[in-house]
CSV table of C-alpha atoms in Angstrom, one decimal:
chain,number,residue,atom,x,y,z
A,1120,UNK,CA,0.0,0.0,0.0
A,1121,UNK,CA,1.2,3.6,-1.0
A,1122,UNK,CA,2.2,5.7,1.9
A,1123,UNK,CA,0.0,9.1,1.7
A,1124,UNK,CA,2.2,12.5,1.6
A,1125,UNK,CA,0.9,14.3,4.4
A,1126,UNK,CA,0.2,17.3,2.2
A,1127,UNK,CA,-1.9,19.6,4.9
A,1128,UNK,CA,1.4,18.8,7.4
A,1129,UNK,CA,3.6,20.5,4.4
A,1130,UNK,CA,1.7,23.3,3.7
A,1131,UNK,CA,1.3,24.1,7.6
A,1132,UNK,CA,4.8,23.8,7.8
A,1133,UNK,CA,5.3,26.0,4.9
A,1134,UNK,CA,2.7,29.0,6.2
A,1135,UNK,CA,4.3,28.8,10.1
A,1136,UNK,CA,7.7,29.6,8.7
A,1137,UNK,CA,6.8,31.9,6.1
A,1138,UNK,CA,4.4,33.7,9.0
A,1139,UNK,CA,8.0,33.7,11.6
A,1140,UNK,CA,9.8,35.2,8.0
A,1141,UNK,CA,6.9,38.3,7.4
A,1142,UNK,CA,7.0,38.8,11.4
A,1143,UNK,CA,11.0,39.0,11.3
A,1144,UNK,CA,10.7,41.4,8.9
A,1145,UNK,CA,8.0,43.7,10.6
A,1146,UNK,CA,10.6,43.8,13.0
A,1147,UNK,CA,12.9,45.4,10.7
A,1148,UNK,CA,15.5,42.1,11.5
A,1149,UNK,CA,16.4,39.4,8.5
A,1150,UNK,CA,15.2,36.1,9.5
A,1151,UNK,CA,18.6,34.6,9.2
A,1152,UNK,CA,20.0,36.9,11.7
A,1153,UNK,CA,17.8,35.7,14.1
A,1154,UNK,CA,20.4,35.6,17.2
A,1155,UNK,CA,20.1,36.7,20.8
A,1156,UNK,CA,20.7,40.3,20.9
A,1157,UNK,CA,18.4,41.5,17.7
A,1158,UNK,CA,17.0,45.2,17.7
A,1159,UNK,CA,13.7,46.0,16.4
A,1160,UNK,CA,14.0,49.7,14.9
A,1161,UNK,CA,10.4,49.4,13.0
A,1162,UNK,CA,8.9,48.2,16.5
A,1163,UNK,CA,5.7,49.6,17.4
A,1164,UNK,CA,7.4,50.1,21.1
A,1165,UNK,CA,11.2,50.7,20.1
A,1166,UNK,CA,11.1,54.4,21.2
A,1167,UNK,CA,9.9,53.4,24.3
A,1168,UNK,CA,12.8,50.9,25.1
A,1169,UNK,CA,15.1,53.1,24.1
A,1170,UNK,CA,13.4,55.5,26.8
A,1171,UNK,CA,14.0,52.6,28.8
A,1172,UNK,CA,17.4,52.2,27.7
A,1173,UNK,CA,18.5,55.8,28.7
A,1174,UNK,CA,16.9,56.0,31.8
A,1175,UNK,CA,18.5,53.0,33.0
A,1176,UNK,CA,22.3,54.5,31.2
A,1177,UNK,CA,21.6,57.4,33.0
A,1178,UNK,CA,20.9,56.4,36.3
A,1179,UNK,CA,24.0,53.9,35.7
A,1180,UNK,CA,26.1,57.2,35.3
A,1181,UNK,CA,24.8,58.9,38.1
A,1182,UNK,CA,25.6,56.3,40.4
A,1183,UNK,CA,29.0,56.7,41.1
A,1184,UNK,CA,28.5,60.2,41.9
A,1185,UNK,CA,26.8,59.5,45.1
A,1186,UNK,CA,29.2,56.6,46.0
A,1187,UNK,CA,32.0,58.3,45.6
A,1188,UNK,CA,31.5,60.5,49.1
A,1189,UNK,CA,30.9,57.7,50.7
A,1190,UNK,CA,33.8,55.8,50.1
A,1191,UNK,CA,36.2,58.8,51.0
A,1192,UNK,CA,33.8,58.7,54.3
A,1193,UNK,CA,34.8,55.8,55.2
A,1194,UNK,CA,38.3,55.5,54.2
A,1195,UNK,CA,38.9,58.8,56.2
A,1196,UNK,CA,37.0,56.9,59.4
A,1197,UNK,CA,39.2,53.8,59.0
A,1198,UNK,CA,42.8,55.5,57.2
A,1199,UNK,CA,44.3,52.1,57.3
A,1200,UNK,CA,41.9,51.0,54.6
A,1201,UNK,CA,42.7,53.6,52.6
A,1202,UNK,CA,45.3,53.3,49.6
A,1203,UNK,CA,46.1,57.3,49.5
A,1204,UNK,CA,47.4,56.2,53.2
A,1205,UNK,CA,50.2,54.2,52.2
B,318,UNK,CA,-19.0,28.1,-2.5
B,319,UNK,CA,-18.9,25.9,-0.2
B,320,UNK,CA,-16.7,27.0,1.9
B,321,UNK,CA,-19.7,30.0,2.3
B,322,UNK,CA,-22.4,27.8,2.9
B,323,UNK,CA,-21.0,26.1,5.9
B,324,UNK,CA,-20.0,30.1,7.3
B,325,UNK,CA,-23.4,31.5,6.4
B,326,UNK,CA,-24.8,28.0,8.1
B,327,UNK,CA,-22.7,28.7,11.0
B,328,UNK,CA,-24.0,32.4,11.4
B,329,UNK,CA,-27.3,31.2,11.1
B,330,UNK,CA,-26.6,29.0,14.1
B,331,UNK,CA,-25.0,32.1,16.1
B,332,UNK,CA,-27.9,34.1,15.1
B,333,UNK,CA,-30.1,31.6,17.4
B,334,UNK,CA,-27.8,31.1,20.2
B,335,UNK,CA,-28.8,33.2,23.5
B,336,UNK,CA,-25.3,33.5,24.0
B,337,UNK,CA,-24.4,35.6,21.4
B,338,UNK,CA,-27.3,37.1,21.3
B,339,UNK,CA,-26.6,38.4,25.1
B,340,UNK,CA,-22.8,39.4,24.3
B,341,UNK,CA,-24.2,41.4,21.6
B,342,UNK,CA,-26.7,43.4,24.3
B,343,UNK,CA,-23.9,43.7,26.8
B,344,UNK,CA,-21.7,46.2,24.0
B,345,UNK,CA,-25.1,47.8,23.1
B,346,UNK,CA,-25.4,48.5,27.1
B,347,UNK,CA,-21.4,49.2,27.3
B,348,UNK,CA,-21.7,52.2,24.5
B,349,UNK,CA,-25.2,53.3,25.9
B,350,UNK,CA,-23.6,53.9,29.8
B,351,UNK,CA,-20.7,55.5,27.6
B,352,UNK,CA,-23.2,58.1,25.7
B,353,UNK,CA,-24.6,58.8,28.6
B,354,UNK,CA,-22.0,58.8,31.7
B,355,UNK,CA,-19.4,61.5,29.5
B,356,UNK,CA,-19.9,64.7,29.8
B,357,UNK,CA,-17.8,67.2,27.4
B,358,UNK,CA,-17.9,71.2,27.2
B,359,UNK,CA,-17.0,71.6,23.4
B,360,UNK,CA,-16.4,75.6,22.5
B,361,UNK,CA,-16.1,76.4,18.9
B,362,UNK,CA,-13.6,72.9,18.3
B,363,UNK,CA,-11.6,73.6,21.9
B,364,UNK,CA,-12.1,71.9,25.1
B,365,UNK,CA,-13.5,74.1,27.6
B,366,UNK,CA,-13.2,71.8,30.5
B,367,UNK,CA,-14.4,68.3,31.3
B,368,UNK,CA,-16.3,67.2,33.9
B,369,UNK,CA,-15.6,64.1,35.6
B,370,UNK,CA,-17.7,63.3,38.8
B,371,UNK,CA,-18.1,67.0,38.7
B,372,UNK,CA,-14.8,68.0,39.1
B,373,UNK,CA,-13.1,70.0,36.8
B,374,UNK,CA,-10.0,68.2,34.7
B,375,UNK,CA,-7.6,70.9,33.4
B,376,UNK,CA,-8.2,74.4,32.9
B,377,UNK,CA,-6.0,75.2,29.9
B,378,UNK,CA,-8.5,75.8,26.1
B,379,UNK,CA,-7.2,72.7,24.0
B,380,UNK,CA,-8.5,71.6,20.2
B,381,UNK,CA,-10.4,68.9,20.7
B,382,UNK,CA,-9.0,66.9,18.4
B,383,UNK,CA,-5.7,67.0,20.5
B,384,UNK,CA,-7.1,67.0,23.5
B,385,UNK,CA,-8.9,63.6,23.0
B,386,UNK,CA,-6.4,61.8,21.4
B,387,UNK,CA,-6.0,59.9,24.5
B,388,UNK,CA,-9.2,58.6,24.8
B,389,UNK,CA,-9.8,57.2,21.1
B,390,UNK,CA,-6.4,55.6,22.3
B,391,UNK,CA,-8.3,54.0,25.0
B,392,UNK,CA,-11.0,53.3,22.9
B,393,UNK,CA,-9.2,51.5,20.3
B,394,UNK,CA,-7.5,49.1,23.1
B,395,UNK,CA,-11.1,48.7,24.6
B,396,UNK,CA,-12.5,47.6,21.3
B,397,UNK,CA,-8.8,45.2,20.3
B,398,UNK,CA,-8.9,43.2,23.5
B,399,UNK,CA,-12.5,43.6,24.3
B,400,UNK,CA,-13.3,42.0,20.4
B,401,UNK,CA,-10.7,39.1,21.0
B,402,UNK,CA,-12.5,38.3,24.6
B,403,UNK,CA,-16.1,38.5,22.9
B,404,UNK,CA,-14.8,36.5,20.5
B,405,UNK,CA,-13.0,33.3,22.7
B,406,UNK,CA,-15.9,33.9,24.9
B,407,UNK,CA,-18.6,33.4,22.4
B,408,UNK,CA,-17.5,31.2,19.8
B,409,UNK,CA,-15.7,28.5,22.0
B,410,UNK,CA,-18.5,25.6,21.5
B,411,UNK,CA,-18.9,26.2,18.2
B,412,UNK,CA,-16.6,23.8,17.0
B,413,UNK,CA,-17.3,21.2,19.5
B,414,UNK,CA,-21.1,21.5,18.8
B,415,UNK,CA,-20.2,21.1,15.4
B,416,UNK,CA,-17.8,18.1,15.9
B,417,UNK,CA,-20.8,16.6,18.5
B,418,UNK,CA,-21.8,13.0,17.7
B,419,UNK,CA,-24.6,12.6,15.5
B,420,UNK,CA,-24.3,16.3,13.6
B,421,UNK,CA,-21.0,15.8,12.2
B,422,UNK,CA,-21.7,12.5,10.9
B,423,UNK,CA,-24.6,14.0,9.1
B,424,UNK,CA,-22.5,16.7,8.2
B,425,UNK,CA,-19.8,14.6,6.4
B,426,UNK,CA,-22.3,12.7,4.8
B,427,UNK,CA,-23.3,15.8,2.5
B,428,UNK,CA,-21.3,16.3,-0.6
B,429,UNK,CA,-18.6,18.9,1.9
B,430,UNK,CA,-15.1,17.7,2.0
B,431,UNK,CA,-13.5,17.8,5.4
B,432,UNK,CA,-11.5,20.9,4.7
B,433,UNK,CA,-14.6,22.8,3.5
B,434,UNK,CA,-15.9,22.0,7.1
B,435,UNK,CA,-13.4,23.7,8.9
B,436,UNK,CA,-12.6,26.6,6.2
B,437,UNK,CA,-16.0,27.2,6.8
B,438,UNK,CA,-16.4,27.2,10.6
B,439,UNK,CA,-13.3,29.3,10.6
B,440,UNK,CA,-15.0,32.2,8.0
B,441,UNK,CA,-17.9,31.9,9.7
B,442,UNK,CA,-16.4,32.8,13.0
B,443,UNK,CA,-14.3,35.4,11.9
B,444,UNK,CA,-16.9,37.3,9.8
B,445,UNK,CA,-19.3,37.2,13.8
B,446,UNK,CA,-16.3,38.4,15.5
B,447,UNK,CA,-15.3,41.3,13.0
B,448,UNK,CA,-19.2,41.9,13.1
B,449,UNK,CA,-18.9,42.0,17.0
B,450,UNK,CA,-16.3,44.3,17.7
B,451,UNK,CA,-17.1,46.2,14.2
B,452,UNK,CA,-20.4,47.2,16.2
B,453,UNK,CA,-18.6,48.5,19.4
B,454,UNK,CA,-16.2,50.4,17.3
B,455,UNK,CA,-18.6,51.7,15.5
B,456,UNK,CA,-20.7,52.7,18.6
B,457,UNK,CA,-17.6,54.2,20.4
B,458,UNK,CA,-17.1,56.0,16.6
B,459,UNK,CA,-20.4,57.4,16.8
B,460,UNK,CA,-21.4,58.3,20.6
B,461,UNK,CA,-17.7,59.9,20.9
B,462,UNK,CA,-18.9,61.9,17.8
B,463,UNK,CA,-22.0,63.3,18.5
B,464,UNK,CA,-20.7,64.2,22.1
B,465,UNK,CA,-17.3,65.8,21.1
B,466,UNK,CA,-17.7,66.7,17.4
B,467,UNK,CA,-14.7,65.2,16.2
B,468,UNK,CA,-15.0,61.9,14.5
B,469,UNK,CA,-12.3,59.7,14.7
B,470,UNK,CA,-12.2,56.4,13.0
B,471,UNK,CA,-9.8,54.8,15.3
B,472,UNK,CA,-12.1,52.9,17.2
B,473,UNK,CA,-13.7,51.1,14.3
B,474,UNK,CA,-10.1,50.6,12.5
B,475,UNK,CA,-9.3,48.7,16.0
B,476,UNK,CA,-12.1,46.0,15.0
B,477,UNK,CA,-10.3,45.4,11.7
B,478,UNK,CA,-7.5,44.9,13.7
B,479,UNK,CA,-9.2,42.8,16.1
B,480,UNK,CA,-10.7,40.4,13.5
B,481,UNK,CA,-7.2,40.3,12.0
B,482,UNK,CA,-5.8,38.9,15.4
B,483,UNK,CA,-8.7,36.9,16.6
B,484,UNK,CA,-7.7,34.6,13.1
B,485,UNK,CA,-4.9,33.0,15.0
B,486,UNK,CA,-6.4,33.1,18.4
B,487,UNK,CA,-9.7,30.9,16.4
B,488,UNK,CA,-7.4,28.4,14.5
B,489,UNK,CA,-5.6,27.1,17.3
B,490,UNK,CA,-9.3,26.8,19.0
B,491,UNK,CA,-10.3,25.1,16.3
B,492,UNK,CA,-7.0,22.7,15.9
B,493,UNK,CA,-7.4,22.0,20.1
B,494,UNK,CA,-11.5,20.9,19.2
B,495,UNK,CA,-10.5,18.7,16.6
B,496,UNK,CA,-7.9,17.1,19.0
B,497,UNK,CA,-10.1,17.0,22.0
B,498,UNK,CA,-14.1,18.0,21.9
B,499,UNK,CA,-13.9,20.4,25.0
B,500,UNK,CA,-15.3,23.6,24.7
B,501,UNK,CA,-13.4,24.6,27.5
B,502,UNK,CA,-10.4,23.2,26.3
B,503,UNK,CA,-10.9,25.4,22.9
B,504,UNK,CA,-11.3,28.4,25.2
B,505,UNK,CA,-8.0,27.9,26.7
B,506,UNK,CA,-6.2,27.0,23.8
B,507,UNK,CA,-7.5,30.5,22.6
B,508,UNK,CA,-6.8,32.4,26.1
B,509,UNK,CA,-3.0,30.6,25.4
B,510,UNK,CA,-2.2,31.9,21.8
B,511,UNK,CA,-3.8,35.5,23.4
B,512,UNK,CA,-1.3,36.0,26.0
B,513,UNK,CA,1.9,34.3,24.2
B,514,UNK,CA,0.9,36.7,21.6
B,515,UNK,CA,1.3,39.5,23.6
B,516,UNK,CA,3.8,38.4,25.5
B,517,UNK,CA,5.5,38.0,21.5
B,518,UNK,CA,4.4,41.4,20.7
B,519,UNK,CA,6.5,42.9,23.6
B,520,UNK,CA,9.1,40.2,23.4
B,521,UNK,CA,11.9,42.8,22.8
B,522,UNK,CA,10.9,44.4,26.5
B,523,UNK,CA,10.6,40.9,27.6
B,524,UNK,CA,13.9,40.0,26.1
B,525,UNK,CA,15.5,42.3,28.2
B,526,UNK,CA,14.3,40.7,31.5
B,527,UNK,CA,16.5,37.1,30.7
B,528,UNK,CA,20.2,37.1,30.9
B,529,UNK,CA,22.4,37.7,28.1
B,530,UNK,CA,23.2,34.2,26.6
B,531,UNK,CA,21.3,31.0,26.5
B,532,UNK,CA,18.2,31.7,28.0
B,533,UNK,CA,17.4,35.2,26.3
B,534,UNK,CA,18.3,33.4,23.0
B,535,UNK,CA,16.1,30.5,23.7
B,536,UNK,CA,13.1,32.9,24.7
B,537,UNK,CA,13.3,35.1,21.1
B,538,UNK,CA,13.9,31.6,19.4
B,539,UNK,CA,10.6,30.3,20.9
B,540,UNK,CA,8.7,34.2,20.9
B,541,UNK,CA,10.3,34.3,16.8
B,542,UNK,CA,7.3,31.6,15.6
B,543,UNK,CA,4.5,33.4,17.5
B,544,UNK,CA,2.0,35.8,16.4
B,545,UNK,CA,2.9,39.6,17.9
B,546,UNK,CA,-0.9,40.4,19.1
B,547,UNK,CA,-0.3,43.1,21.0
B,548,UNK,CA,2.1,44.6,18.1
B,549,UNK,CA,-1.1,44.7,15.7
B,550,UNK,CA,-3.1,46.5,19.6
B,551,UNK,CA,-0.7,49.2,19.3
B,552,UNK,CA,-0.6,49.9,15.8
B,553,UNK,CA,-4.2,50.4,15.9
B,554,UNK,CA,-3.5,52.5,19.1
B,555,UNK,CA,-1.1,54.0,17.0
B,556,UNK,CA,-3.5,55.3,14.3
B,557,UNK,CA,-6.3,56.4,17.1
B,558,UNK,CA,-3.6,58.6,18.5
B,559,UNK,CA,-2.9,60.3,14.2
B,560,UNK,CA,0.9,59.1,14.7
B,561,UNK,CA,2.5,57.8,11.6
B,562,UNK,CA,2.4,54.0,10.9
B,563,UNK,CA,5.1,52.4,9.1
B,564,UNK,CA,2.4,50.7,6.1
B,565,UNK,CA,5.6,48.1,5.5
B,566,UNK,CA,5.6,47.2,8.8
B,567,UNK,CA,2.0,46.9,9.5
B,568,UNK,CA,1.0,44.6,6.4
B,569,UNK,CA,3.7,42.6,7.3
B,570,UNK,CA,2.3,41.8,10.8
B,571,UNK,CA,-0.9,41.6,9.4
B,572,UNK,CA,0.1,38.9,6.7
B,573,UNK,CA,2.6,37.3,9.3
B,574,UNK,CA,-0.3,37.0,11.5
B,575,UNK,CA,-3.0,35.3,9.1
B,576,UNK,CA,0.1,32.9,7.4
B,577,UNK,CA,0.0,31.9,11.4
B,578,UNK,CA,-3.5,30.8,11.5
B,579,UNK,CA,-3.5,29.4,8.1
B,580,UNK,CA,-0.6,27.4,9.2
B,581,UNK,CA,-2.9,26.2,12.6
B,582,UNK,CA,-6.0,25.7,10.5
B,583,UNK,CA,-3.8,23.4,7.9
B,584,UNK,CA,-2.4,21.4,11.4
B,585,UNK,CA,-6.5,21.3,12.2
B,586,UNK,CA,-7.2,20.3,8.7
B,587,UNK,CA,-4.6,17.3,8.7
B,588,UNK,CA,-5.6,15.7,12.0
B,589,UNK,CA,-9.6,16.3,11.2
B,590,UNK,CA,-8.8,14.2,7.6
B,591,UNK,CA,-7.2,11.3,9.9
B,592,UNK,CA,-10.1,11.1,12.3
B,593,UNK,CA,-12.4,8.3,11.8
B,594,UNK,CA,-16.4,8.8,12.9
């Protein structure tokens, strides 16, 4: 008996990746660069995460700033910690 | 033609079902408490001041048009999740009642083939729901309209956009019927796609959350495949607010998103022509 092709199984194969392909490239990515750290610049939300992005840049910056008094705090508490000591 | 038959059949069917019939006078109810629970002061095209629980909002003289963009915003989102709801919620026994001992024996006994049965069901579901949230839209449309004097299509642009992603949301219903006749079972399968399609649609904010390597890459390769459902929800957002839209962009989501549930309705297809009744 003649196996039967499973022609529906093909054809939803074919649509799946063909709908992953159209989606990639709403995205503004290729489909074959599909690796870990993509960017969507056409996005609907990209301006937002780039919001995102600079608020958490920023607030990286700004960090140091306040630690930095902190530290000379202590180091002028404890002067054996410190390296200007030695 | 046939394909038709079995969708007009099926609306026929929804047209006698209290179910439907109740989900359609709980939008009517929704945009009648809407006309009459807003109050706007509308000067010459400027806001004057809005009243909410009568309290003043703002003082500052705004164009209308501006002023408001935030709520056709809201609208729009109302009518794009509200649709897909209404529509898992009201069309989850369909398939199972069709797929019921007895009918669907009768059914595959008339000259239909098997994939004309589902094509059918799935056209016939999609024209109610696009009918559905078409009818809120439109309400929202109108009522914001006559109140404020600005029309904005947004709202009814949303329902396109709703019946576009409710597509996906229905095949994979469908395909979870044919597998198991649970109505209840279809209704999750749909409440599934829903939220892994939003979750897809904000998978490059999600994306951040995982650790660079492995597990981020695993979670774009897995998000890559699925519909982006709350992509299309913003677009539609998008146009309420008069932003520009990328067209590029947005067909592509759009076709991306019916290729999906084509590709779910062909998986549905294929297991419905193996099953023996």
């Amino acid at each position: 008996m003649r196996r039967r092709i499973p022609v529906w199984l093909l054809l939803a194969v074919a649509l799946l990746g063909g709908s992953a392909a159209l989606m990639a490239l709403s995205e503004g990515a290729k489909p074959a660069r599909a690796r870990a750290e993509v960017e969507f610049p056409r996005w609907p939300r990209h301006a937002e995460l780039e919001r995102a992005r600079a608020r958490r840049t920023q607030a990286a910056r700004a960090l140091p700033a306040t630690t930095v008094p902190r530290r000379a705090h202590r180091s002028a508490l404890s002067p054996s910690r410190s390296r200007a000591h030695w | 033609m046939t394909v038709l038959a079995v969708a007009l059949d099926l609306l026929r069917e929804a047209r006698t079902r209290r179910w439907t019939v109740a989900l359609a006078g709980a939008t009517t109810v929704l945009v009648a408490t809407v006309a009459l629970g807003l109050r706007f002061e509308v000067v010459d095209g400027a806001l004057a001041g809005t009243r909410l629980f009568g309290g003043n909002l703002g003082t500052d003289v705004r164009s209308v048009d501006v002023a408001l963009r935030p709520l056709f915003v809201a609208t729009s989102y109302l009518v794009f999740y509200g649709g897909i709801l209404f529509g898992i919620i009201a069309t989850a026994d369909f398939a199972p009642a069709l797929l019921s001992p007895g009918r669907v024996e009768h059914l595959l006994a008339l000259p239909v083939r098997r994939s004309e049965v589902l094509a059918g069901t799935f056209l016939g579901v999609e024209a109610l729901v696009l009918a559905g949230a078409a009818y809120g839209g439109a309400g929202f449309v109108l009522v914001l309209w006559v109140k404020t004097g600005v029309l904005n299509a947004g709202p009814a642009l949303a329902a396109v956009a709703a019946a576009t992603a409710f597509a996906p949301v229905y095949a994979a219903m469908l395909a979870a019927a044919v597998v198991a006749r649970s109505a209840a079972l279809s209704g999750a399968a749909g409440l599934v796609l829903l939220a892994a399609g939003v979750v897809a649609g904000n998978r490059a904010l999600v994306a951040e959350l995982f650790q660079p390597g492995a597990s981020r890459a695993a979670f774009l390769a897995v998000t890559a495949f699925l519909p982006r459902l709350s992509a299309l929800g913003a677009f539609a957002g998008e146009i309420a607010a008069a932003r520009a839209v990328p067209a590029g962009t947005a067909l592509a989501l759009a076709a991306g998103t019916l290729a999906f549930a084509l590709g779910l309705l062909a998986i549905a297809v294929h297991r419905f022509e193996r099953k023996d009744f």
